[in-house]
Structure formats: C-alpha cells, structure tokens
mmCIF file of C-alpha atoms in Angstrom:
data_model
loop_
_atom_site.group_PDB
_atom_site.id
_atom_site.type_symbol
_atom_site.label_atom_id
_atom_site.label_comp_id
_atom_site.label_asym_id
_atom_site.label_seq_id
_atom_site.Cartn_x
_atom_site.Cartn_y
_atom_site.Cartn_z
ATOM 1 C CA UNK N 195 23.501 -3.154 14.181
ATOM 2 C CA UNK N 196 21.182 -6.028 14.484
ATOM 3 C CA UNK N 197 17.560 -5.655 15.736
ATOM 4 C CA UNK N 198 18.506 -6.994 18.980
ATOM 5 C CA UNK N 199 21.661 -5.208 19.432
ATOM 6 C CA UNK N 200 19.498 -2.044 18.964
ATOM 7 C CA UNK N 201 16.570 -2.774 21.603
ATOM 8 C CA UNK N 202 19.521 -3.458 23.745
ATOM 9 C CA UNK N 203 21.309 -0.209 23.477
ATOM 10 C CA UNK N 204 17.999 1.592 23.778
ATOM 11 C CA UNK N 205 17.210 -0.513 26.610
ATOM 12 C CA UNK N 206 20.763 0.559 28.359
ATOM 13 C CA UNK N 207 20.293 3.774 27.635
ATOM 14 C CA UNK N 208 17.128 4.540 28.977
ATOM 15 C CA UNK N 209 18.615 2.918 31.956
ATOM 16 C CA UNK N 210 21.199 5.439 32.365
ATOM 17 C CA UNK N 211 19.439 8.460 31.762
ATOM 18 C CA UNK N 212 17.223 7.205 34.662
ATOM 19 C CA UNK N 213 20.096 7.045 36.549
ATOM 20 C CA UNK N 214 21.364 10.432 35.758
ATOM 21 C CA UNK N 215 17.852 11.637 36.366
ATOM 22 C CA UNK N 216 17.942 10.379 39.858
ATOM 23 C CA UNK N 217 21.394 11.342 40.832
ATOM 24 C CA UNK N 218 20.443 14.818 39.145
ATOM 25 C CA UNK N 219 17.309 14.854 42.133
ATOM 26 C CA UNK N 220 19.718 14.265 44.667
ATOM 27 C CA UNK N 221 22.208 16.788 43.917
ATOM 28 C CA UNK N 222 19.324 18.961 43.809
ATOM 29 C CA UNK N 223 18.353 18.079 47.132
ATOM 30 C CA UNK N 224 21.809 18.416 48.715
ATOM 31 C CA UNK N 225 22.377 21.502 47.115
ATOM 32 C CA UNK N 226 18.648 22.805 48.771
ATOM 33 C CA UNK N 227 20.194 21.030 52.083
ATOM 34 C CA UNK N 228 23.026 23.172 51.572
ATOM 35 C CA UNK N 229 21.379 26.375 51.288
ATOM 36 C CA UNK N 230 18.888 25.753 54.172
ATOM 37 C CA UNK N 231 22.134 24.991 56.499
ATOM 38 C CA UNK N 232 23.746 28.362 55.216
ATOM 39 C CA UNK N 233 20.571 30.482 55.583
ATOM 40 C CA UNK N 234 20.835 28.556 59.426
ATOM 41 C CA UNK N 235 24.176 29.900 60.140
ATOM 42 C CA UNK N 236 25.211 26.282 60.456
ATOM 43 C CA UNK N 237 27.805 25.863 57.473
ATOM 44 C CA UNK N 238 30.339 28.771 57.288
ATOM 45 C CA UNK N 239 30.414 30.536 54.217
ATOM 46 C CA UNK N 240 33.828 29.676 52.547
ATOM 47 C CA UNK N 241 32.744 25.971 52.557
ATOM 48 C CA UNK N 242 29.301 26.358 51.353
ATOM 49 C CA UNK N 243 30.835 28.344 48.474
ATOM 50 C CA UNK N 244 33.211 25.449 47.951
ATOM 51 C CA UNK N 245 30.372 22.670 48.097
ATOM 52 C CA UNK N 246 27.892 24.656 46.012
ATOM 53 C CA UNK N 247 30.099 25.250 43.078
ATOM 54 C CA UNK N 248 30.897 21.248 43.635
ATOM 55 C CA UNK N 249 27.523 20.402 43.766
ATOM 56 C CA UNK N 250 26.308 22.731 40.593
ATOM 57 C CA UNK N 251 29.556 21.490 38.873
ATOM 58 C CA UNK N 252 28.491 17.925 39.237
ATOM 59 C CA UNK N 253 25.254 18.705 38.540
ATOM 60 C CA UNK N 254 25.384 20.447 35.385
ATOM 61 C CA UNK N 255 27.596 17.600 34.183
ATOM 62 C CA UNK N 256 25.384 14.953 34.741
ATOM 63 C CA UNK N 257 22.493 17.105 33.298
ATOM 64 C CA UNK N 258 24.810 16.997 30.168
ATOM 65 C CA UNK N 259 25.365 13.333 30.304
ATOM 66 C CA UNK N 260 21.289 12.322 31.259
ATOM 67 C CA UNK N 261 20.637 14.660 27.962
ATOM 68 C CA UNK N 262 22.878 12.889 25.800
ATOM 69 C CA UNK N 263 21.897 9.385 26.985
ATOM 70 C CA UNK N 264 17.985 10.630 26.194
ATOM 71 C CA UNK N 265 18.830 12.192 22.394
ATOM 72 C CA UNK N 266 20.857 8.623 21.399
ATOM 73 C CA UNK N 267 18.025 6.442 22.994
ATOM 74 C CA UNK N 268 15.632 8.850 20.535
ATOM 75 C CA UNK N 269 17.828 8.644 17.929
ATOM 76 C CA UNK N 270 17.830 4.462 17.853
ATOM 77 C CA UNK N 271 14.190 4.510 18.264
ATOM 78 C CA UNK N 272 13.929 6.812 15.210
ATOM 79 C CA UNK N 273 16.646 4.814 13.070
ATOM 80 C CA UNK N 274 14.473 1.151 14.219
ATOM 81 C CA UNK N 275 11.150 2.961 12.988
ATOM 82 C CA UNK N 276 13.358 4.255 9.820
ATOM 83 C CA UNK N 277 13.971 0.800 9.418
ATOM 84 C CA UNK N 278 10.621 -1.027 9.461
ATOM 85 C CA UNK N 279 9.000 2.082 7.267
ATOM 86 C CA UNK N 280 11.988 0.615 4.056
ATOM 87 C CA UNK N 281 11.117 -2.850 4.847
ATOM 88 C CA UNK N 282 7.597 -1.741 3.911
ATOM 89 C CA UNK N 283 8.071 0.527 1.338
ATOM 90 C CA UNK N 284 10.630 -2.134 -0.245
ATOM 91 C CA UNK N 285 7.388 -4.676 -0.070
ATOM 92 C CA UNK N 286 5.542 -2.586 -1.254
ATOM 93 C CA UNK N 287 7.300 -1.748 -4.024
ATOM 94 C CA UNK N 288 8.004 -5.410 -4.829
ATOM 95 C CA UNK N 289 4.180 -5.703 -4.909
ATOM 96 C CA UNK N 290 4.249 -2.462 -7.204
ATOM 97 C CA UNK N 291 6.899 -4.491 -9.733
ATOM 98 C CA UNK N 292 4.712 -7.079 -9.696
ATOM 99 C CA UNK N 293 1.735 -5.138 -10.481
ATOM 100 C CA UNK N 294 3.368 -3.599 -13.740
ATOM 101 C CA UNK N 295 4.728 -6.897 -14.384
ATOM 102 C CA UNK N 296 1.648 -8.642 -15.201
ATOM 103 C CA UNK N 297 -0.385 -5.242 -16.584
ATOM 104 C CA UNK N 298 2.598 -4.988 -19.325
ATOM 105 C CA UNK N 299 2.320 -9.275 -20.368
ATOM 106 C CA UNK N 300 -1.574 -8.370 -20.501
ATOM 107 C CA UNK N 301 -0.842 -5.482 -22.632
ATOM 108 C CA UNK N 302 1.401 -7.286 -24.641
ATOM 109 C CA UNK N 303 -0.855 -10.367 -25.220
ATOM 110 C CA UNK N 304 -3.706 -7.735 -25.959
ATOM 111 C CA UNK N 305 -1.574 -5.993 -28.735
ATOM 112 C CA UNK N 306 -0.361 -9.434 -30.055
ATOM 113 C CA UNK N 307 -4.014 -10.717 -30.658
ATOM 114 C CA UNK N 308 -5.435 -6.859 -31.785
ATOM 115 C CA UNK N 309 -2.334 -6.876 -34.467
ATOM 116 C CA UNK N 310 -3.864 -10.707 -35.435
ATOM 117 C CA UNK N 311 -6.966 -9.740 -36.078
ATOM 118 C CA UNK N 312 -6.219 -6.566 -37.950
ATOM 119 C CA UNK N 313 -3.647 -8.699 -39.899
ATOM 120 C CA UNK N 314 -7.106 -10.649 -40.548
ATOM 121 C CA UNK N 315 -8.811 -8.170 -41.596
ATOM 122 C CA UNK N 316 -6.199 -6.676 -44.018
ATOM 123 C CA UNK N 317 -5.989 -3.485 -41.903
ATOM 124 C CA UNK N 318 -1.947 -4.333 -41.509
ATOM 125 C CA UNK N 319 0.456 -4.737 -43.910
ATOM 126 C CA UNK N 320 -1.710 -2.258 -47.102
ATOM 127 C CA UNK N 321 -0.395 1.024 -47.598
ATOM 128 C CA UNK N 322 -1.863 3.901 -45.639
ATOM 129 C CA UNK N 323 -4.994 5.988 -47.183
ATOM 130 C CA UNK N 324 -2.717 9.244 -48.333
ATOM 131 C CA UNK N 325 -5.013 12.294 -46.348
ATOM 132 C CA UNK N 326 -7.184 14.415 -48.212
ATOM 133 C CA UNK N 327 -6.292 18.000 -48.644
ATOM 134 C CA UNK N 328 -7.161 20.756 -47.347
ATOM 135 C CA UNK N 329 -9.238 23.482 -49.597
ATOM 136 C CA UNK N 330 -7.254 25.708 -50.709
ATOM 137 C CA UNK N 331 -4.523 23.065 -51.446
ATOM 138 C CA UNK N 332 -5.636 21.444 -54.966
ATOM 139 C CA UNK N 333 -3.729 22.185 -57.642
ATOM 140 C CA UNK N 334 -4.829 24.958 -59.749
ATOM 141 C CA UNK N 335 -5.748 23.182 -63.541
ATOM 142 C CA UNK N 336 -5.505 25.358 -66.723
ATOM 143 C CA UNK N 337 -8.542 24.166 -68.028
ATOM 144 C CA UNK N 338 -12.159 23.304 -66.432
ATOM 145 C CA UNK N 339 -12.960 19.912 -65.472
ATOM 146 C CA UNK N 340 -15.135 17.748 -67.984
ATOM 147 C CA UNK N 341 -17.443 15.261 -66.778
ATOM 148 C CA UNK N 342 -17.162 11.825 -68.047
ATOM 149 C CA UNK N 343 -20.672 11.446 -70.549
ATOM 150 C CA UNK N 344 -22.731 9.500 -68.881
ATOM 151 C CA UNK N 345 -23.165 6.317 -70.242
ATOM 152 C CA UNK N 346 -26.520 3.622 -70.473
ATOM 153 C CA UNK N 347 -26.635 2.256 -67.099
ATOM 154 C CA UNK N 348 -28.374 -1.102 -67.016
ATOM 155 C CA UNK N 349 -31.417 -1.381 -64.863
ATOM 156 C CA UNK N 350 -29.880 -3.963 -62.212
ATOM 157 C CA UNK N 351 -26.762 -1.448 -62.148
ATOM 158 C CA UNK N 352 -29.125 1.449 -60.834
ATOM 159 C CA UNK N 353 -30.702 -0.529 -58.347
ATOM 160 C CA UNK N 354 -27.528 -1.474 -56.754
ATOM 161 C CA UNK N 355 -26.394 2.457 -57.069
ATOM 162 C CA UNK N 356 -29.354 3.808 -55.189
ATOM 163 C CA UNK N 357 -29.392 1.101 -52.734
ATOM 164 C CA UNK N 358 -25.302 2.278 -52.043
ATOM 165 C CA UNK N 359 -26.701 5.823 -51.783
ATOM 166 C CA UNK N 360 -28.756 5.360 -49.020
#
C-alpha cells in the first residue's frame, strides 16, 4: 500500500471504532434502561429476558468488531513507523557504504605509495633476513671453533672500527 492509502485506512478505521465505541455506550445505556424498567415492574419478565440477551448479543458483537477495528488501525501505524525506521536504516547504511568506500581507496593509495617507497629503499623485492636460531638449535661441530689470526689493521681502519662500535 502506498503512504496515502495507509493514512487513509488508519484514518477509516479509527473512524469506525469510534463508531462502535459509541453504539457500544448506547447499548449500555438501553440495557441499564432495561434493567431500571424491570426492577420498576414496568417490563414483564419474558420480554426483558428476550431484549437483554438482544441487547448483550449485540453488544458483545460490536465490542468484537470496535476491538478489531482498534488492533488493524495499531497494526498500520506500526507497519508506517516499520517503514520510515528501513528508509533510515537503508540511508544510513548507504552513508555506511560510502564511508568504507573512501577509507578502503585511502588505504589503498596509502599501501601503493608505502610499497613505493620501500621499493626505494630496497626493502622490497631482496630476499628476507633467514631468523636467527634459537640456543640450543646450532649445530653441534666435532671440533672447536678457531679464530681467524688477527691480522695488521691499518691505523685509519681502527678508527673507523671504534667509531662503528660506539
């Protein structure tokens, strides 16, 4: 149904259950008439049985019928509201979209220039330091380890060496 077609049958029913309401007060009243005319002697008692189950009969019917009308006016209202709460959860997820849209090009156009500059850098594209080992993990050699003999550094040499050291 349209949004018009909707506010008119909420419109019509409200209506009705107004009328149902008031005819509901009446019967009421009739059927209070009727038992102040029998407690008066004035209505004998096989008709006032007849009119009062008429009367309650009607009644209860129209109860039924007011009640009805009420729970499908509720019901529209409820579907309407139901309605404009997706339209702005839809825009709001459009906004969302959006959102991740332009965070995932700035991501990508972030990666793109940290990958240039590490390409720049040589940091791409060399082969991977292999990890150092754990202790325990070094091969066991048959024989001890002999240092290299040290050899005649020149003087310039050792000044660059201790100025690496620190």
């Amino acid at each position: 149904m349209e949004k018009e077609g909707l506010e008119r049958a909420v419109v019509s029913a409200e209506k009705q259950s107004s009328y149902f309401r008031l005819e509901q007060v009446a019967l009421r009243s009739a059927l209070d008439e009727l038992n102040r005319m029998r407690d008066a002697n004035e209505v004998d008692e096989a008709l006032y049985e007849e009119l009062r189950e008429k009367y309650s009969q009607r009644l209860s019917e129209i109860s039924e019928k007011e009640e009805q009308f009420r729970k499908v006016a509720q019901s529209i209202r409820r579907l309407t509201k139901y309605d404009k709460e997706i339209a702005i959860l839809k825009e709001y997820q459009q906004e969302l979209s959006q959102k991740i849209t332009k965070a995932e090009s700035k991501l990508e156009e972030e990666r793109s220039k940290i990958l240039e500059i590490a390409e720049r850098f040589g940091l791409i594209g060399t082969p991977e330091l292999k990890p150092a080992r754990a202790l325990g993990q070094e091969p066991v050699k048959a024989e001890p380890e002999r240092l290299p003999t040290p050899t005649q550094v020149s003087a310039e040499a050792a000044e660059v060496e201790s100025e690496v050291e620190r």
